[in-house]
N, CA, C and O atoms as a printed pandas DataFrame, in Angstrom:
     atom_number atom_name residue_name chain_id  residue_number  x_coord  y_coord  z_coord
0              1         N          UNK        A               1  -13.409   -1.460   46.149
1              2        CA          UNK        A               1  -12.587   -0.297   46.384
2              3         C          UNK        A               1  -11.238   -0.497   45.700
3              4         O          UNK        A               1  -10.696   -1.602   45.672
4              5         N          UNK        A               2  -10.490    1.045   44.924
5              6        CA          UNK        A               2   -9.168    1.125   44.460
6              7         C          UNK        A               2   -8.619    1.620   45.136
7              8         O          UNK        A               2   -8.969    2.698   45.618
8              9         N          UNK        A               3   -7.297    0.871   45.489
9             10        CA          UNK        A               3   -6.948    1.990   46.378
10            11         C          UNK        A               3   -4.783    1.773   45.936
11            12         O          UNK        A               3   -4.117    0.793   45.601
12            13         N          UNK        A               4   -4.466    3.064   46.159
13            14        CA          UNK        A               4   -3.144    3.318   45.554
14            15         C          UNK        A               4   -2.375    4.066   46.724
15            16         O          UNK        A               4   -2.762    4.884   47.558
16            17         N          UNK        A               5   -1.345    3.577   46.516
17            18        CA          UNK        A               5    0.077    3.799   47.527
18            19         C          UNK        A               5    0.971    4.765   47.135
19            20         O          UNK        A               5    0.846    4.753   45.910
20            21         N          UNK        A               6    1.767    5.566   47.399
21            22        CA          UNK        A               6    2.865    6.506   47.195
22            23         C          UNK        A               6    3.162    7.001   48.355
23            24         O          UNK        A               6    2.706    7.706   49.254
24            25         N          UNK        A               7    4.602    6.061   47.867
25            26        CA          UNK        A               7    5.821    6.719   49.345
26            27         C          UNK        A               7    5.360    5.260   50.138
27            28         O          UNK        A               7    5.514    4.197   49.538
28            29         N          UNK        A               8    4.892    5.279   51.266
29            30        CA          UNK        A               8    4.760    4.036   52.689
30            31         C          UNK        A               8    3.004    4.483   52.590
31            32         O          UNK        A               8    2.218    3.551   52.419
32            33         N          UNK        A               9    2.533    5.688   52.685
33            34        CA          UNK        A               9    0.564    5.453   52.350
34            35         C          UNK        A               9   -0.030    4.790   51.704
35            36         O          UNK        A               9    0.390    4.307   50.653
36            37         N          UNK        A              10   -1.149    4.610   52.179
37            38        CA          UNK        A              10   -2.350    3.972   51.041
38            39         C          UNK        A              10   -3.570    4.809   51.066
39            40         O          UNK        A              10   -4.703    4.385   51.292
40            41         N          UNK        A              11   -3.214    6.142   50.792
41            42        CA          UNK        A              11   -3.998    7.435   51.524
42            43         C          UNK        A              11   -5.260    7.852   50.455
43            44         O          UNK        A              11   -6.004    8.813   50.651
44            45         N          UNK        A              12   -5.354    6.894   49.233
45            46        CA          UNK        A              12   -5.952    7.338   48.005
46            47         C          UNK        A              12   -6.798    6.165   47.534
47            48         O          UNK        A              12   -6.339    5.201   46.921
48            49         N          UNK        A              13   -8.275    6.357   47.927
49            50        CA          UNK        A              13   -9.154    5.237   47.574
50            51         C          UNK        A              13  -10.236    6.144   46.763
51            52         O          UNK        A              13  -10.586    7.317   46.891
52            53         N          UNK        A              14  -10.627    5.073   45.850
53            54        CA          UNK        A              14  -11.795    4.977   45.113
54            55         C          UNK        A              14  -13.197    3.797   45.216
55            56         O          UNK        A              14  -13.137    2.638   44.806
56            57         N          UNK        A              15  -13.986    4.216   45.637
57            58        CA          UNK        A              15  -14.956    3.029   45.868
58            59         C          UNK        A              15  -16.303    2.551   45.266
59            60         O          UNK        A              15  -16.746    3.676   45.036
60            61         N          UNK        A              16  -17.119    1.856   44.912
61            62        CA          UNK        A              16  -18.270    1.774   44.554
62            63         C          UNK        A              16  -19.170    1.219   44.849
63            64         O          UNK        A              16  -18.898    0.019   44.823
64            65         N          UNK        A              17  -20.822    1.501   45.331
65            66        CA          UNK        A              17  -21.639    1.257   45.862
66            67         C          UNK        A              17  -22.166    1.265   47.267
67            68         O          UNK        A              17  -22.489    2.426   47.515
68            69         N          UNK        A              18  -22.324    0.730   47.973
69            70        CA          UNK        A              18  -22.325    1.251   49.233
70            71         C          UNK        A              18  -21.515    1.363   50.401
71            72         O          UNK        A              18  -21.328    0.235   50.858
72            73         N          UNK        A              19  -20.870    2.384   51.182
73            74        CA          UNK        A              19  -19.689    2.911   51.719
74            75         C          UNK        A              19  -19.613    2.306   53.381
75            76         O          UNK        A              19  -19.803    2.811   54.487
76            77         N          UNK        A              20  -19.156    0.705   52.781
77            78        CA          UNK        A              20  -19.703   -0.380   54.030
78            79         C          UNK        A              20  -17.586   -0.503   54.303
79            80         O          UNK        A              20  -17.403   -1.119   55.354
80            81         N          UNK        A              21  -16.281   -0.112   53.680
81            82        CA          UNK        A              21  -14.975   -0.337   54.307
82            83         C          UNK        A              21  -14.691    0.944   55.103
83            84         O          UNK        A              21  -15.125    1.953   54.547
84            85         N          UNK        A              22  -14.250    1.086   55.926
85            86        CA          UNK        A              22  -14.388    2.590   56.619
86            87         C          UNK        A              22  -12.832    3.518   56.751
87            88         O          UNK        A              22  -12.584    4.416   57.556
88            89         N          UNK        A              23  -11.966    2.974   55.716
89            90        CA          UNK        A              23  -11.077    3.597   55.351
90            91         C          UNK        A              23  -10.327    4.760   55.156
91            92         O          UNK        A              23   -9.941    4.557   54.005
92            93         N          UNK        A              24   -9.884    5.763   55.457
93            94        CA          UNK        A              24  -10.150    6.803   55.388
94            95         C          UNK        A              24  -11.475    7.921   55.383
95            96         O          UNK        A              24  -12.590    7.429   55.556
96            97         N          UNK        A              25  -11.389    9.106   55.227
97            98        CA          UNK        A              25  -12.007   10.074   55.567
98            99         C          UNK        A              25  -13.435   10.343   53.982
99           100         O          UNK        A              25  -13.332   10.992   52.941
100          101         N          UNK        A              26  -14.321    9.695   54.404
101          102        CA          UNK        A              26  -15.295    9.992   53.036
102          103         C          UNK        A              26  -15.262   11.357   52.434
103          104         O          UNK        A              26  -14.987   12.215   53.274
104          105         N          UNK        A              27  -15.453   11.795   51.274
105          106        CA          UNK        A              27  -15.476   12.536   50.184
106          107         C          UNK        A              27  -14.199   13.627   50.239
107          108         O          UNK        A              27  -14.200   14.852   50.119
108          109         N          UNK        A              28  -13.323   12.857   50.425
109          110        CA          UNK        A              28  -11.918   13.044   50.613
110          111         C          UNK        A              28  -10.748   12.554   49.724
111          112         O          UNK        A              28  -11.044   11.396   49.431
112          113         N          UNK        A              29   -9.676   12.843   49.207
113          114        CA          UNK        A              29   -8.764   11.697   47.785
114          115         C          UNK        A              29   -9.019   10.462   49.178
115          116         O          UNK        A              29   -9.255    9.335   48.741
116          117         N          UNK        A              30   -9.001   10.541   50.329
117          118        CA          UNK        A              30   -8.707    9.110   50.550
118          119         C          UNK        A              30   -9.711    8.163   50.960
119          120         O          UNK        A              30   -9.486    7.074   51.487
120          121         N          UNK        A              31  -11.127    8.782   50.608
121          122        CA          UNK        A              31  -11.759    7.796   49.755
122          123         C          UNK        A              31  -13.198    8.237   49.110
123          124         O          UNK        A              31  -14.061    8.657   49.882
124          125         N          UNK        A              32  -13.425    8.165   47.945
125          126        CA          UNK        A              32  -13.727    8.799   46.596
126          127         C          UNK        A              32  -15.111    7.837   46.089
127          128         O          UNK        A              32  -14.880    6.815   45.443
128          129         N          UNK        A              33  -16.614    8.238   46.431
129          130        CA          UNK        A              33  -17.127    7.444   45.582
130          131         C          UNK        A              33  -17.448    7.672   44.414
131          132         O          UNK        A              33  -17.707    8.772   43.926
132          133         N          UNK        A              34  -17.449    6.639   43.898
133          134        CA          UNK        A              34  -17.489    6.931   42.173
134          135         C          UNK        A              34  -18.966    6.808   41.721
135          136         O          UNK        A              34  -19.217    7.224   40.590
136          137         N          UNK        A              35  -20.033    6.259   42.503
137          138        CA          UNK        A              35  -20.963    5.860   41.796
138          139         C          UNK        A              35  -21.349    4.568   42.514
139          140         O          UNK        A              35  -20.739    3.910   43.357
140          141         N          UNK        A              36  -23.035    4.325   41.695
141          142        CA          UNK        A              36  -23.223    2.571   42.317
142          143         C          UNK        A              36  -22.672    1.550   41.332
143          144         O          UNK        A              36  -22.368    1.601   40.140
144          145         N          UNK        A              37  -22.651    0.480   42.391
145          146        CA          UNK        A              37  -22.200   -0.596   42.109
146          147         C          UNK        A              37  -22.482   -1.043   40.091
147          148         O          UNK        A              37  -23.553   -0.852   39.515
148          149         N          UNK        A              38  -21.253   -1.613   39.440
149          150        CA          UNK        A              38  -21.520   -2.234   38.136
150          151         C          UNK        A              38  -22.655   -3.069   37.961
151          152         O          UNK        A              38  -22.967   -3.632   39.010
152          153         N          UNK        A              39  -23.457   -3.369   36.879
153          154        CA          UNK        A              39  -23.976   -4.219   36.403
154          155         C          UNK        A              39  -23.260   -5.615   36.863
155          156         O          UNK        A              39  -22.035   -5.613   36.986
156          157         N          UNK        A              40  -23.980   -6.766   37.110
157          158        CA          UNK        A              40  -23.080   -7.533   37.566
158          159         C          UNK        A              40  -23.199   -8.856   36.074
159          160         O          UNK        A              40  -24.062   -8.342   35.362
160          161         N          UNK        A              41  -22.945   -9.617   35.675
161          162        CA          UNK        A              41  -22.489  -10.727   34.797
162          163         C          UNK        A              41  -22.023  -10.425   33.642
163          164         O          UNK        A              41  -22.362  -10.970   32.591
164          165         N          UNK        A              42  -21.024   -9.328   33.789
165          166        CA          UNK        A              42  -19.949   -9.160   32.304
166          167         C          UNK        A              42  -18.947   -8.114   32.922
167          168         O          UNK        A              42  -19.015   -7.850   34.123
168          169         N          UNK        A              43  -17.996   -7.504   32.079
169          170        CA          UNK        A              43  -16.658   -6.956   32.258
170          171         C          UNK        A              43  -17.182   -5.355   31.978
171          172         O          UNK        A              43  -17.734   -4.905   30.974
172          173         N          UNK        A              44  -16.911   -4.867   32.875
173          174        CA          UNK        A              44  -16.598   -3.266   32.676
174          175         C          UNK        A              44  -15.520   -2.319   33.401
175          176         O          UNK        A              44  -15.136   -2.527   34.552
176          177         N          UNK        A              45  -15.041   -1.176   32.538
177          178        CA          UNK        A              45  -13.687   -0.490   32.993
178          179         C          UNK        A              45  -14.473    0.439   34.080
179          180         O          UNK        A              45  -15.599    0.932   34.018
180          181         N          UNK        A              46  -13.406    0.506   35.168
181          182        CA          UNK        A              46  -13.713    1.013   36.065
182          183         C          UNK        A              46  -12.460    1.934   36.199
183          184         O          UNK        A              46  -11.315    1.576   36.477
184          185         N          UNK        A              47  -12.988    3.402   35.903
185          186        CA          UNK        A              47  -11.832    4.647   35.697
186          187         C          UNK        A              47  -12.132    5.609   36.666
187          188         O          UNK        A              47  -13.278    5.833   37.053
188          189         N          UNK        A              48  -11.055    6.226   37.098
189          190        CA          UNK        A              48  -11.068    7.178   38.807
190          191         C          UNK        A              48   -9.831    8.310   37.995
191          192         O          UNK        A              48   -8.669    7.927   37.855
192          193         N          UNK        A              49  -10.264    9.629   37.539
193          194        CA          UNK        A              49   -9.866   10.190   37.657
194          195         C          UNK        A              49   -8.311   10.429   38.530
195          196         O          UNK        A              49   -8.433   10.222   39.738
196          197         N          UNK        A              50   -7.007   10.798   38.117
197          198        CA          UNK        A              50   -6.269   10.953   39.374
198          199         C          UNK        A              50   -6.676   12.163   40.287
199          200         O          UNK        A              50   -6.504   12.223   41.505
200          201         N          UNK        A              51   -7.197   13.036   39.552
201          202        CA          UNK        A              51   -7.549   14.419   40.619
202          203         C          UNK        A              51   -9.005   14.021   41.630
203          204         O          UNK        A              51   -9.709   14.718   42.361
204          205         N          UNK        A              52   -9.025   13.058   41.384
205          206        CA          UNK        A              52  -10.472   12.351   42.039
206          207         C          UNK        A              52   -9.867   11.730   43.209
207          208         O          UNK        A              52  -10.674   11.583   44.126
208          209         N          UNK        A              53   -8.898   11.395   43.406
209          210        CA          UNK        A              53   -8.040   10.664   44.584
210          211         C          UNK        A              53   -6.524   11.397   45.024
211          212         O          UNK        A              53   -5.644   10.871   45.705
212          213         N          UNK        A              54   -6.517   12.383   44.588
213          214        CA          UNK        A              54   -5.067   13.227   44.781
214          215         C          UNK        A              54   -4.079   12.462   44.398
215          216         O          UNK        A              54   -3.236   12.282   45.277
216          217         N          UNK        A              55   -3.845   11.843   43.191
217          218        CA          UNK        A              55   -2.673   11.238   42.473
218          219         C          UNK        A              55   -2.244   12.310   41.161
219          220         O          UNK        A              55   -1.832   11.716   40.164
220          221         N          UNK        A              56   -2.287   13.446   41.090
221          222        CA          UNK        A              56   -2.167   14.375   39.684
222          223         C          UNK        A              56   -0.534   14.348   39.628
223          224         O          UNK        A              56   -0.011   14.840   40.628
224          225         N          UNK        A              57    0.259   13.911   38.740
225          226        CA          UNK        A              57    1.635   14.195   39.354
226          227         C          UNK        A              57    2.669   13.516   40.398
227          228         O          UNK        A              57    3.837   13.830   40.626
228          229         N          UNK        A              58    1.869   12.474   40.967
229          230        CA          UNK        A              58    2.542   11.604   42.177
230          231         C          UNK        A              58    2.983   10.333   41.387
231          232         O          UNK        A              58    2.415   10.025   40.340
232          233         N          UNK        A              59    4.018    9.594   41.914
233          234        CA          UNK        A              59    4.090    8.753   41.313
234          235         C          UNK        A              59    3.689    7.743   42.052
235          236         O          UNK        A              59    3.567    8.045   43.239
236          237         N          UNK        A              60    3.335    6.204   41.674
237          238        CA          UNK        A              60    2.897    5.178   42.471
238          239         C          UNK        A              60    3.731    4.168   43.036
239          240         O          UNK        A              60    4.910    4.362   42.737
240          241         N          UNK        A              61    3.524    3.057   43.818
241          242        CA          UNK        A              61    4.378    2.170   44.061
242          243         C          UNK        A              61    3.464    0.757   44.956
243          244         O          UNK        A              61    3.957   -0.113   45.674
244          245         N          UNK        A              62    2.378    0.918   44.669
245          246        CA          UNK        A              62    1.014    0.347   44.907
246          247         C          UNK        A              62   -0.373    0.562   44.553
247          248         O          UNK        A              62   -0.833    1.697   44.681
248          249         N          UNK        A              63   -1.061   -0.333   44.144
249          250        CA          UNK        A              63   -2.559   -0.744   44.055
250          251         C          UNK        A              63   -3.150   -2.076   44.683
251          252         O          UNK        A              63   -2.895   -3.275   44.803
252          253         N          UNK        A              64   -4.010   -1.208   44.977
253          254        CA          UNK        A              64   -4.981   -2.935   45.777
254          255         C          UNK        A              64   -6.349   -3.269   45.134
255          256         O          UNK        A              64   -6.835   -2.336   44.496
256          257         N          UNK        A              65   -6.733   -3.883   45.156
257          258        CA          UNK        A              65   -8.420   -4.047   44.926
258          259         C          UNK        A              65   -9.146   -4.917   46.313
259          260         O          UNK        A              65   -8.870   -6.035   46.749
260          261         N          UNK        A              66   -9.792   -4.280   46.610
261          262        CA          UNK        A              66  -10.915   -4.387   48.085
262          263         C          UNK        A              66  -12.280   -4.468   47.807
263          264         O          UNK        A              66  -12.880   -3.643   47.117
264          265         N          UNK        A              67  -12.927   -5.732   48.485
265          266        CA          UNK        A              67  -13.930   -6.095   48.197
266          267         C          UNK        A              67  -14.545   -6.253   49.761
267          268         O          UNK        A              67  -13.963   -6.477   50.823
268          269         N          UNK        A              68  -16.090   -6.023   49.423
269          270        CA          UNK        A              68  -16.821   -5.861   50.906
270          271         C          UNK        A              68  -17.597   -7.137   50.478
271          272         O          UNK        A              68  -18.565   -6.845   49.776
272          273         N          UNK        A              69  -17.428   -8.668   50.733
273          274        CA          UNK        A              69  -18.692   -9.663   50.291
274          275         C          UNK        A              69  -18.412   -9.605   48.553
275          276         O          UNK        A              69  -17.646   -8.917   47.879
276          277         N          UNK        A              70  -19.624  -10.886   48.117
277          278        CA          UNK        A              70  -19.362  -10.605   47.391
278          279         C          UNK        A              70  -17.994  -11.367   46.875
279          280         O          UNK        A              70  -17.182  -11.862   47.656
280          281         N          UNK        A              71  -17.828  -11.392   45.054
281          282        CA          UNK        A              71  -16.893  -11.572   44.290
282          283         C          UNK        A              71  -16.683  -10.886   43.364
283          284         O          UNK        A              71  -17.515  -10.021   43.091
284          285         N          UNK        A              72  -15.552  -11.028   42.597
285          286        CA          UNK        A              72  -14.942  -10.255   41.627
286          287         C          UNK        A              72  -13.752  -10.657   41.000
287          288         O          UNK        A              72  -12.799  -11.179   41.579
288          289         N          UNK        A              73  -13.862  -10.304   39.348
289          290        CA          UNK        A              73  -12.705  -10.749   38.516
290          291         C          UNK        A              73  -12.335   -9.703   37.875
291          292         O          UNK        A              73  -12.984   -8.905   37.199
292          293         N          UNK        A              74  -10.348   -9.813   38.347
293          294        CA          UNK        A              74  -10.292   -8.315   38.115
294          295         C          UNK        A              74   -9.012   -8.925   36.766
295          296         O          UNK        A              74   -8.410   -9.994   36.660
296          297         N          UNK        A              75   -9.010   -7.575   35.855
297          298        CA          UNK        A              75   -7.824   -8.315   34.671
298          299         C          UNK        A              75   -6.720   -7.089   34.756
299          300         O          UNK        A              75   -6.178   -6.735   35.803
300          301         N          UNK        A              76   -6.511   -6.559   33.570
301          302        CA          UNK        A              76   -5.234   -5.547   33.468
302          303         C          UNK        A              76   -6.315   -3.838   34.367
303          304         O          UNK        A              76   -7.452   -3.378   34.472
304          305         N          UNK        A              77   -4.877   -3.572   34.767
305          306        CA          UNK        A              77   -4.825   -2.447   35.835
306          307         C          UNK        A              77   -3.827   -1.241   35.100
307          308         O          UNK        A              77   -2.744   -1.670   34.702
308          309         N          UNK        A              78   -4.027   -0.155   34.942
309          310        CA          UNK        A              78   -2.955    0.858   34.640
310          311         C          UNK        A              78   -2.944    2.076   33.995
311          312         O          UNK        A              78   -3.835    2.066   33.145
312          313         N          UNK        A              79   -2.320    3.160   34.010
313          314        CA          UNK        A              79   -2.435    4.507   33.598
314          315         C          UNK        A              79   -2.907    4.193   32.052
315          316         O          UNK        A              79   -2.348    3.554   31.161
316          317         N          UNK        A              80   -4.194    4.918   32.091
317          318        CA          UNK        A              80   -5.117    5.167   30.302
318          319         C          UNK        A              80   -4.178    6.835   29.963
319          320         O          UNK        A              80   -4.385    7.459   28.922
């Protein structure tokens, strides 16, 4: 799971594969599935729309990355 802050919230998640963190309100900006889980033994970009999480226009002041089990290697993060 992505999940992004503006203002004191963390009201805006993106997630993938099965909807096992119970975080906010499902198919809601505050929390957004994208799809199943990546291929697992190599690197792929993982992109979330901002109108997919209600960030169009907001500015940020946090990101997290959330994991249910499981590992993960995460590298550069940031507006494409």
């Amino acid at each position: 799971m992505l999940q992004w802050r503006t203002g004191t919230d963390w009201h805006h998640r993106a997630y993938w594969g099965a909807n096992l963190i119970n975080w906010g309100t499902d198919n809601t900006a505050s929390r957004r599935y994208m799809g199943p889980l990546p291929a697992t033994g190599g690197w792929i970009r993982l992109e979330v729309p901002a109108s997919a999480v209600g960030l169009e226009g907001r500015a940020l002041n946090g990101m997290a990355f959330t994991l249910y089990g499981g590992s993960a290697a995460w590298d550069a993060a940031g507006k494409r």
